[in-house]
PDB file of C-alpha atoms in Angstrom:
ATOM      1  CA  ASP A  11       0.032  -0.015  -0.076  1.00 67.00           C
ATOM      2  CA  ARG A  12       1.590   3.185  -1.142  1.00 79.00           C
ATOM      3  CA  SER A  13      -0.987   5.566   0.282  1.00 87.00           C
ATOM      4  CA  THR A  14       0.238   7.992   3.038  1.00 89.00           C
ATOM      5  CA  VAL A  15      -1.594   6.021   5.704  1.00 88.00           C
ATOM      6  CA  GLY A  16      -0.102   2.741   4.458  1.00 86.00           C
ATOM      7  CA  LEU A  17       3.446   4.316   4.508  1.00 87.00           C
ATOM      8  CA  ILE A  18       3.037   5.477   8.114  1.00 89.00           C
ATOM      9  CA  ILE A  19       1.767   2.055   9.187  1.00 86.00           C
ATOM     10  CA  SER A  20       4.728   0.415   7.470  1.00 87.00           C
ATOM     11  CA  GLY A  21       7.104   2.906   9.001  1.00 86.00           C
ATOM     12  CA  LEU A  22       5.636   2.275  12.476  1.00 86.00           C
ATOM     13  CA  GLY A  23       5.912  -1.466  12.108  1.00 83.00           C
ATOM     14  CA  LEU A  24       9.565  -1.094  11.119  1.00 85.00           C
ATOM     15  CA  LEU A  25      10.190   1.163  14.068  1.00 83.00           C
ATOM     16  CA  SER A  26       8.471  -1.369  16.298  1.00 77.00           C
ATOM     17  CA  THR A  27      10.763  -4.147  15.065  1.00 75.00           C
ATOM     18  CA  PHE A  28      13.808  -1.964  15.489  1.00 77.00           C
ATOM     19  CA  LEU A  29      12.863  -1.144  19.044  1.00 73.00           C
ATOM     20  CA  ASP A  30      12.158  -4.659  19.927  1.00 67.00           C
ATOM     21  CA  GLU A  31      15.472  -5.717  18.569  1.00 68.00           C
ATOM     22  CA  PHE A  32      17.315  -3.081  20.311  1.00 69.00           C
ATOM     23  CA  PHE A  33      15.734  -2.910  23.703  1.00 66.00           C
ATOM     24  CA  GLY A  34      13.945  -6.278  23.718  1.00 60.00           C
ATOM     25  CA  ARG A  35      16.999  -7.945  25.196  1.00 61.00           C
ATOM     26  CA  PHE A  36      16.811  -5.819  28.268  1.00 64.00           C
ATOM     27  CA  SER A  37      13.832  -7.336  29.952  1.00 70.00           C
ATOM     28  CA  LYS A  38      12.567  -9.055  33.038  1.00 74.00           C
ATOM     29  CA  ASN A  39      13.868 -12.362  31.634  1.00 77.00           C
ATOM     30  CA  MET A  40      17.376 -10.849  31.657  1.00 79.00           C
ATOM     31  CA  LEU A  41      17.080 -10.690  35.371  1.00 80.00           C
ATOM     32  CA  SER A  42      15.752 -14.130  35.613  1.00 81.00           C
ATOM     33  CA  ASP A  43      18.840 -15.336  33.765  1.00 81.00           C
ATOM     34  CA  VAL A  44      21.186 -13.432  36.065  1.00 83.00           C
ATOM     35  CA  VAL A  45      19.569 -15.261  38.993  1.00 83.00           C
ATOM     36  CA  LEU A  46      19.451 -18.757  37.400  1.00 81.00           C
ATOM     37  CA  ARG A  47      22.809 -18.815  35.767  1.00 80.00           C
ATOM     38  CA  SER A  48      24.744 -16.326  37.832  1.00 84.00           C
ATOM     39  CA  THR A  49      25.979 -14.389  34.769  1.00 82.00           C
ATOM     40  CA  ASP A  50      26.491 -10.694  34.211  1.00 84.00           C
ATOM     41  CA  PHE A  51      23.890  -8.272  32.639  1.00 78.00           C
ATOM     42  CA  SER A  52      25.247  -8.189  29.090  1.00 77.00           C
ATOM     43  CA  THR A  53      25.678 -12.007  28.764  1.00 82.00           C
ATOM     44  CA  ALA A  54      22.244 -12.561  30.423  1.00 81.00           C
ATOM     45  CA  SER A  55      20.504 -10.109  28.008  1.00 77.00           C
ATOM     46  CA  SER A  56      21.492 -11.924  24.921  1.00 76.00           C
ATOM     47  CA  ASP A  57      21.153 -15.368  26.600  1.00 79.00           C
ATOM     48  CA  ALA A  58      17.605 -14.738  27.923  1.00 77.00           C
ATOM     49  CA  TYR A  59      16.461 -13.405  24.513  1.00 72.00           C
ATOM     50  CA  GLU A  60      17.734 -16.466  22.613  1.00 77.00           C
ATOM     51  CA  PHE A  61      16.591 -18.793  25.454  1.00 78.00           C
ATOM     52  CA  VAL A  62      12.832 -18.015  25.033  1.00 74.00           C
ATOM     53  CA  LEU A  63      13.077 -18.040  21.089  1.00 75.00           C
ATOM     54  CA  ASP A  64      14.894 -21.502  21.225  1.00 79.00           C
ATOM     55  CA  ALA A  65      12.074 -22.853  23.679  1.00 75.00           C
ATOM     56  CA  GLY A  66       9.440 -22.623  20.955  1.00 70.00           C
ATOM     57  CA  GLY A  67       6.124 -24.197  21.328  1.00 68.00           C
ATOM     58  CA  VAL A  68       3.573 -23.394  23.985  1.00 65.00           C
ATOM     59  CA  VAL A  69       6.240 -21.626  26.060  1.00 65.00           C
ATOM     60  CA  ALA A  70       7.097 -19.086  23.471  1.00 67.00           C
ATOM     61  CA  LEU A  71       3.466 -18.460  22.807  1.00 70.00           C
ATOM     62  CA  LEU A  72       2.458 -17.994  26.436  1.00 70.00           C
ATOM     63  CA  HIS A  73       5.564 -15.989  27.346  1.00 68.00           C
ATOM     64  CA  GLY A  74       4.686 -12.249  27.396  1.00 66.00           C
ATOM     65  CA  GLY A  75       1.043 -13.223  26.789  1.00 72.00           C
ATOM     66  CA  THR A  76      -0.197 -11.802  30.101  1.00 76.00           C
ATOM     67  CA  GLY A  77       0.397  -8.297  28.781  1.00 77.00           C
ATOM     68  CA  ASN A  78      -3.107  -8.330  27.678  1.00 82.00           C
ATOM     69  CA  TYR A  79      -4.477  -9.486  30.990  1.00 86.00           C
ATOM     70  CA  GLU A  80      -2.390  -6.799  32.566  1.00 88.00           C
ATOM     71  CA  VAL A  81      -4.102  -4.041  30.598  1.00 90.00           C
ATOM     72  CA  ILE A  82      -7.697  -5.553  31.003  1.00 93.00           C
ATOM     73  CA  GLY A  83      -6.995  -6.020  34.825  1.00 94.00           C
ATOM     74  CA  VAL A  84      -5.812  -2.336  35.145  1.00 95.00           C
ATOM     75  CA  ILE A  85      -8.882  -1.085  33.261  1.00 96.00           C
ATOM     76  CA  ILE A  86     -11.305  -3.251  35.279  1.00 97.00           C
ATOM     77  CA  ILE A  87      -9.808  -2.481  38.741  1.00 97.00           C
ATOM     78  CA  THR A  88      -9.706   1.280  37.899  1.00 97.00           C
ATOM     79  CA  ALA A  89     -13.406   1.331  36.497  1.00 97.00           C
ATOM     80  CA  LYS A  90     -14.589  -0.549  39.544  1.00 98.00           C
ATOM     81  CA  CYS A  91     -12.823   1.735  42.118  1.00 97.00           C
ATOM     82  CA  ALA A  92     -14.104   4.845  40.235  1.00 97.00           C
ATOM     83  CA  LEU A  93     -17.522   3.613  40.128  1.00 97.00           C
ATOM     84  CA  LEU A  94     -17.710   2.594  43.811  1.00 97.00           C
ATOM     85  CA  ASN A  95     -16.069   5.979  44.769  1.00 96.00           C
ATOM     86  CA  HIS A  96     -18.624   7.871  42.679  1.00 96.00           C
ATOM     87  CA  LEU A  97     -21.592   5.902  44.083  1.00 96.00           C
ATOM     88  CA  LEU A  98     -20.395   6.490  47.713  1.00 95.00           C
ATOM     89  CA  LEU A  99     -19.887  10.240  47.131  1.00 94.00           C
ATOM     90  CA  THR A 100     -23.199  10.860  45.447  1.00 94.00           C
ATOM     91  CA  LYS A 101     -25.638   8.398  47.247  1.00 93.00           C
ATOM     92  CA  ILE A 102     -24.470   8.433  50.827  1.00 91.00           C
ATOM     93  CA  ASP A 103     -25.836  11.481  52.673  1.00 91.00           C
ATOM     94  CA  THR A 104     -22.578  11.925  54.713  1.00 91.00           C
ATOM     95  CA  PHE A 105     -20.762  12.854  51.592  1.00 91.00           C
ATOM     96  CA  SER A 106     -23.610  14.273  49.368  1.00 91.00           C
ATOM     97  CA  SER A 107     -25.525  16.513  51.971  1.00 92.00           C
ATOM     98  CA  PRO A 108     -24.250  20.097  52.085  1.00 92.00           C
ATOM     99  CA  GLU A 109     -25.122  20.165  55.857  1.00 92.00           C
ATOM    100  CA  SER A 110     -22.655  17.285  56.648  1.00 91.00           C
ATOM    101  CA  ASN A 111     -19.009  17.928  57.867  1.00 92.00           C
ATOM    102  CA  LEU A 112     -17.806  15.522  55.307  1.00 91.00           C
ATOM    103  CA  TYR A 113     -19.715  16.955  52.343  1.00 92.00           C
ATOM    104  CA  VAL A 114     -17.851  16.718  49.002  1.00 91.00           C
ATOM    105  CA  ASP A 115     -18.540  19.666  46.720  1.00 91.00           C
ATOM    106  CA  GLU A 116     -17.067  18.122  43.539  1.00 92.00           C
ATOM    107  CA  PRO A 117     -17.690  14.441  43.474  1.00 93.00           C
ATOM    108  CA  GLY A 118     -16.655  14.282  39.960  1.00 93.00           C
ATOM    109  CA  MET A 119     -13.148  15.584  40.681  1.00 96.00           C
ATOM    110  CA  MET A 120     -12.743  13.314  43.677  1.00 95.00           C
ATOM    111  CA  THR A 121     -13.778  10.389  41.512  1.00 96.00           C
ATOM    112  CA  LEU A 122     -11.196  11.401  39.089  1.00 96.00           C
ATOM    113  CA  ILE A 123      -8.408  11.474  41.680  1.00 96.00           C
ATOM    114  CA  ALA A 124      -9.609   8.113  43.083  1.00 96.00           C
ATOM    115  CA  ALA A 125      -9.531   6.692  39.604  1.00 97.00           C
ATOM    116  CA  ALA A 126      -5.927   7.881  39.079  1.00 97.00           C
ATOM    117  CA  MET A 127      -4.808   6.431  42.355  1.00 97.00           C
ATOM    118  CA  ALA A 128      -6.530   3.171  41.608  1.00 97.00           C
ATOM    119  CA  CYS A 129      -4.750   3.097  38.164  1.00 97.00           C
ATOM    120  CA  VAL A 130      -1.359   3.590  39.723  1.00 97.00           C
ATOM    121  CA  ILE A 131      -1.958   0.778  42.405  1.00 96.00           C
ATOM    122  CA  ALA A 132      -3.538  -1.575  39.830  1.00 96.00           C
ATOM    123  CA  SER A 133      -0.636  -1.037  37.401  1.00 94.00           C
ATOM    124  CA  GLY A 134       1.809  -2.157  40.070  1.00 93.00           C
ATOM    125  CA  PHE A 135      -0.114  -5.146  41.121  1.00 92.00           C
ATOM    126  CA  MET A 136      -0.887  -6.362  37.474  1.00 93.00           C
ATOM    127  CA  SER A 137       2.712  -5.689  36.512  1.00 88.00           C
ATOM    128  CA  LEU A 138       3.901  -7.994  39.320  1.00 89.00           C
ATOM    129  CA  PHE A 139       1.356 -10.705  38.077  1.00 86.00           C
ATOM    130  CA  SER A 140       2.812 -10.460  34.662  1.00 84.00           C
ATOM    131  CA  ILE A 141       6.489 -10.628  35.884  1.00 83.00           C
ATOM    132  CA  ALA A 142       5.607 -13.588  38.101  1.00 85.00           C
ATOM    133  CA  SER A 143       3.977 -15.607  35.380  1.00 82.00           C
ATOM    134  CA  ASP A 144       6.716 -14.929  32.832  1.00 81.00           C
ATOM    135  CA  THR A 145       9.403 -15.702  35.330  1.00 82.00           C
ATOM    136  CA  LEU A 146       7.550 -19.076  36.170  1.00 80.00           C
ATOM    137  CA  LEU A 147       7.598 -20.009  32.512  1.00 79.00           C
ATOM    138  CA  TYR A 148      11.283 -19.006  32.159  1.00 79.00           C
ATOM    139  CA  ALA A 149      12.154 -21.235  35.166  1.00 80.00           C
ATOM    140  CA  PHE A 150      10.250 -24.106  33.651  1.00 78.00           C
ATOM    141  CA  VAL A 151      12.151 -23.743  30.380  1.00 78.00           C
ATOM    142  CA  PHE A 152      15.407 -23.614  32.394  1.00 80.00           C
ATOM    143  CA  GLY A 153      14.381 -26.761  34.523  1.00 79.00           C
ATOM    144  CA  ARG A 154      13.255 -28.598  31.400  1.00 77.00           C
ATOM    145  CA  LYS A 155      16.625 -28.067  29.627  1.00 78.00           C
ATOM    146  CA  LEU A 156      18.832 -28.960  32.659  1.00 78.00           C
ATOM    147  CA  TYR A 157      16.743 -31.290  34.725  1.00 77.00           C
ATOM    148  CA  ALA A 158      14.302 -33.046  32.228  1.00 74.00           C
ATOM    149  CA  ASP A 159      14.199 -36.214  34.181  1.00 78.00           C
ATOM    150  CA  GLN A 160      13.102 -34.552  37.487  1.00 77.00           C
ATOM    151  CA  LEU A 161      10.738 -31.990  35.975  1.00 73.00           C
ATOM    152  CA  LYS A 162       7.507 -33.761  36.806  1.00 74.00           C
ATOM    153  CA  ASP A 163       8.510 -34.045  40.570  1.00 76.00           C
ATOM    154  CA  PHE A 164       8.741 -30.202  40.965  1.00 73.00           C
ATOM    155  CA  ILE A 165       6.346 -28.522  38.472  1.00 75.00           C
ATOM    156  CA  PRO A 166       3.059 -27.207  39.959  1.00 76.00           C
ATOM    157  CA  THR A 167      -0.054 -29.132  38.842  1.00 79.00           C
ATOM    158  CA  PRO A 168      -1.822 -26.101  37.133  1.00 79.00           C
ATOM    159  CA  LEU A 169       1.354 -25.339  35.112  1.00 73.00           C
ATOM    160  CA  MET A 170       1.506 -28.994  34.227  1.00 75.00           C
ATOM    161  CA  HIS A 171      -2.006 -28.862  32.702  1.00 76.00           C
ATOM    162  CA  MET A 172      -1.411 -25.568  31.028  1.00 71.00           C
ATOM    163  CA  LEU A 173       1.837 -26.840  29.194  1.00 68.00           C
ATOM    164  CA  GLY A 174       0.390 -30.217  28.305  1.00 68.00           C
ATOM    165  CA  ASN A 175       2.672 -31.849  25.735  1.00 64.00           C
ATOM    166  CA  GLU A 176       5.675 -29.518  26.501  1.00 63.00           C
ATOM    167  CA  ILE A 177       6.352 -31.577  29.490  1.00 60.00           C
ATOM    168  CA  GLU A 178       6.225 -34.889  27.623  1.00 60.00           C
ATOM    169  CA  ASP A 179       8.728 -33.477  25.109  1.00 57.00           C
ATOM    170  CA  ALA A 180      11.203 -32.607  27.894  1.00 52.00           C
TER     171      ALA A 180
END
Protein backbone atom coordinates (compact mmCIF):
# COMPACT_ATOMS: atom_id res chain seq x y z
CA ASP A 1 0.00 0.00 0.00
CA ARG A 2 1.63 3.23 -1.19
CA SER A 3 -0.91 5.60 0.32
CA THR A 4 0.16 8.00 3.04
CA VAL A 5 -1.58 5.96 5.74
CA GLY A 6 -0.05 2.72 4.43
CA LEU A 7 3.45 4.22 4.46
CA ILE A 8 2.97 5.53 8.01
CA ILE A 9 1.75 2.12 9.21
CA SER A 10 4.69 0.40 7.51
CA GLY A 11 7.11 2.88 9.06
CA LEU A 12 5.64 2.32 12.52
CA GLY A 13 5.93 -1.44 12.03
CA LEU A 14 9.59 -1.04 11.09
CA LEU A 15 10.19 1.21 14.10
CA SER A 16 8.49 -1.34 16.36
CA THR A 17 10.73 -4.12 15.04
CA PHE A 18 13.84 -1.98 15.51
CA LEU A 19 12.89 -1.06 19.09
CA ASP A 20 12.14 -4.70 19.92
CA GLU A 21 15.49 -5.83 18.55
CA PHE A 22 17.38 -3.02 20.27
CA PHE A 23 15.64 -2.89 23.67
CA GLY A 24 13.92 -6.30 23.70
CA ARG A 25 16.99 -7.97 25.09
CA PHE A 26 16.84 -5.84 28.24
CA SER A 27 13.81 -7.29 29.95
CA LYS A 28 12.61 -9.06 33.07
CA ASN A 29 13.92 -12.29 31.51
CA MET A 30 17.41 -10.89 31.72
CA LEU A 31 17.03 -10.63 35.50
CA SER A 32 15.72 -14.20 35.69
CA ASP A 33 18.75 -15.35 33.71
CA VAL A 34 21.11 -13.47 36.05
CA VAL A 35 19.56 -15.28 39.03
CA LEU A 36 19.41 -18.76 37.46
CA ARG A 37 22.81 -18.81 35.73
CA SER A 38 24.80 -16.30 37.81
CA THR A 39 25.94 -14.36 34.74
CA ASP A 40 26.54 -10.66 34.19
CA PHE A 41 23.94 -8.36 32.63
CA SER A 42 25.32 -8.22 29.10
CA THR A 43 25.64 -12.01 28.84
CA ALA A 44 22.23 -12.52 30.44
CA SER A 45 20.51 -10.08 28.09
CA SER A 46 21.49 -11.99 24.97
CA ASP A 47 21.12 -15.43 26.60
CA ALA A 48 17.60 -14.72 27.88
CA TYR A 49 16.40 -13.41 24.53
CA GLU A 50 17.71 -16.46 22.65
CA PHE A 51 16.61 -18.84 25.40
CA VAL A 52 12.91 -18.01 25.01
CA LEU A 53 13.16 -18.09 21.21
CA ASP A 54 14.80 -21.52 21.31
CA ALA A 55 12.15 -22.87 23.71
CA GLY A 56 9.47 -22.60 21.04
CA GLY A 57 6.08 -24.27 21.35
CA VAL A 58 3.57 -23.32 24.00
CA VAL A 59 6.22 -21.61 26.13
CA ALA A 60 7.09 -19.07 23.41
CA LEU A 61 3.38 -18.51 22.80
CA LEU A 62 2.52 -18.00 26.48
CA HIS A 63 5.62 -15.97 27.30
CA GLY A 64 4.63 -12.33 27.45
CA GLY A 65 1.00 -13.24 26.84
CA THR A 66 -0.06 -11.83 30.16
CA GLY A 67 0.38 -8.31 28.81
CA ASN A 68 -3.22 -8.34 27.58
CA TYR A 69 -4.44 -9.50 30.98
CA GLU A 70 -2.34 -6.81 32.59
CA VAL A 71 -4.05 -4.05 30.60
CA ILE A 72 -7.52 -5.53 31.05
CA GLY A 73 -6.93 -5.94 34.79
CA VAL A 74 -5.82 -2.32 35.20
CA ILE A 75 -8.87 -1.09 33.29
CA ILE A 76 -11.34 -3.23 35.26
CA ILE A 77 -9.82 -2.45 38.67
CA THR A 78 -9.70 1.27 37.90
CA ALA A 79 -13.28 1.31 36.61
CA LYS A 80 -14.63 -0.57 39.63
CA CYS A 81 -12.82 1.71 42.08
CA ALA A 82 -13.98 4.85 40.26
CA LEU A 83 -17.57 3.60 40.10
CA LEU A 84 -17.63 2.64 43.79
CA ASN A 85 -16.10 5.99 44.73
CA HIS A 86 -18.65 7.90 42.67
CA LEU A 87 -21.55 5.92 44.13
CA LEU A 88 -20.32 6.51 47.67
CA LEU A 89 -19.85 10.23 47.12
CA THR A 90 -23.21 10.80 45.44
CA LYS A 91 -25.55 8.35 47.20
CA ILE A 92 -24.47 8.46 50.85
CA ASP A 93 -25.80 11.50 52.71
CA THR A 94 -22.59 11.86 54.72
CA PHE A 95 -20.78 12.93 51.54
CA SER A 96 -23.62 14.32 49.40
CA SER A 97 -25.51 16.49 51.89
CA PRO A 98 -24.27 20.11 52.11
CA GLU A 99 -25.09 20.16 55.83
CA SER A 100 -22.64 17.32 56.57
CA ASN A 101 -19.12 17.96 57.87
CA LEU A 102 -17.79 15.50 55.27
CA TYR A 103 -19.66 17.02 52.32
CA VAL A 104 -17.83 16.69 48.99
CA ASP A 105 -18.58 19.67 46.76
CA GLU A 106 -17.03 18.16 43.60
CA PRO A 107 -17.69 14.39 43.50
CA GLY A 108 -16.57 14.22 39.85
CA MET A 109 -13.12 15.59 40.65
CA MET A 110 -12.77 13.30 43.67
CA THR A 111 -13.78 10.35 41.47
CA LEU A 112 -11.12 11.33 38.94
CA ILE A 113 -8.47 11.52 41.67
CA ALA A 114 -9.59 8.15 43.09
CA ALA A 115 -9.47 6.63 39.60
CA ALA A 116 -5.93 7.93 39.06
CA MET A 117 -4.81 6.46 42.38
CA ALA A 118 -6.53 3.15 41.61
CA CYS A 119 -4.85 3.05 38.19
CA VAL A 120 -1.39 3.51 39.72
CA ILE A 121 -1.98 0.81 42.34
CA ALA A 122 -3.58 -1.59 39.85
CA SER A 123 -0.69 -1.08 37.41
CA GLY A 124 1.83 -2.13 40.04
CA PHE A 125 -0.20 -5.17 41.04
CA MET A 126 -0.85 -6.34 37.48
CA SER A 127 2.77 -5.74 36.52
CA LEU A 128 3.83 -8.00 39.38
CA PHE A 129 1.38 -10.63 38.10
CA SER A 130 2.87 -10.43 34.61
CA ILE A 131 6.46 -10.63 35.87
CA ALA A 132 5.68 -13.60 38.12
CA SER A 133 3.99 -15.58 35.36
CA ASP A 134 6.75 -14.94 32.82
CA THR A 135 9.42 -15.81 35.40
CA LEU A 136 7.61 -19.06 36.18
CA LEU A 137 7.63 -19.98 32.49
CA TYR A 138 11.30 -19.01 32.19
CA ALA A 139 12.20 -21.18 35.18
CA PHE A 140 10.20 -24.05 33.64
CA VAL A 141 12.19 -23.84 30.39
CA PHE A 142 15.42 -23.62 32.36
CA GLY A 143 14.45 -26.67 34.40
CA ARG A 144 13.30 -28.56 31.31
CA LYS A 145 16.66 -27.98 29.68
CA LEU A 146 18.85 -28.98 32.64
CA TYR A 147 16.69 -31.33 34.73
CA ALA A 148 14.31 -32.98 32.27
CA ASP A 149 14.20 -36.28 34.17
CA GLN A 150 13.11 -34.60 37.44
CA LEU A 151 10.72 -32.03 35.96
CA LYS A 152 7.46 -33.79 36.88
CA ASP A 153 8.50 -33.96 40.53
CA PHE A 154 8.67 -30.19 40.94
CA ILE A 155 6.30 -28.54 38.46
CA PRO A 156 3.03 -27.19 39.93
CA THR A 157 -0.07 -29.09 38.79
CA PRO A 158 -1.84 -26.07 37.17
CA LEU A 159 1.28 -25.29 35.14
CA MET A 160 1.55 -28.96 34.18
CA HIS A 161 -2.01 -28.91 32.79
CA MET A 162 -1.45 -25.62 30.98
CA LEU A 163 1.74 -26.75 29.25
CA GLY A 164 0.44 -30.19 28.29
CA ASN A 165 2.72 -31.88 25.75
CA GLU A 166 5.63 -29.54 26.48
CA ILE A 167 6.38 -31.63 29.56
CA GLU A 168 6.25 -34.87 27.60
CA ASP A 169 8.75 -33.45 25.08
CA ALA A 170 11.26 -32.67 27.84
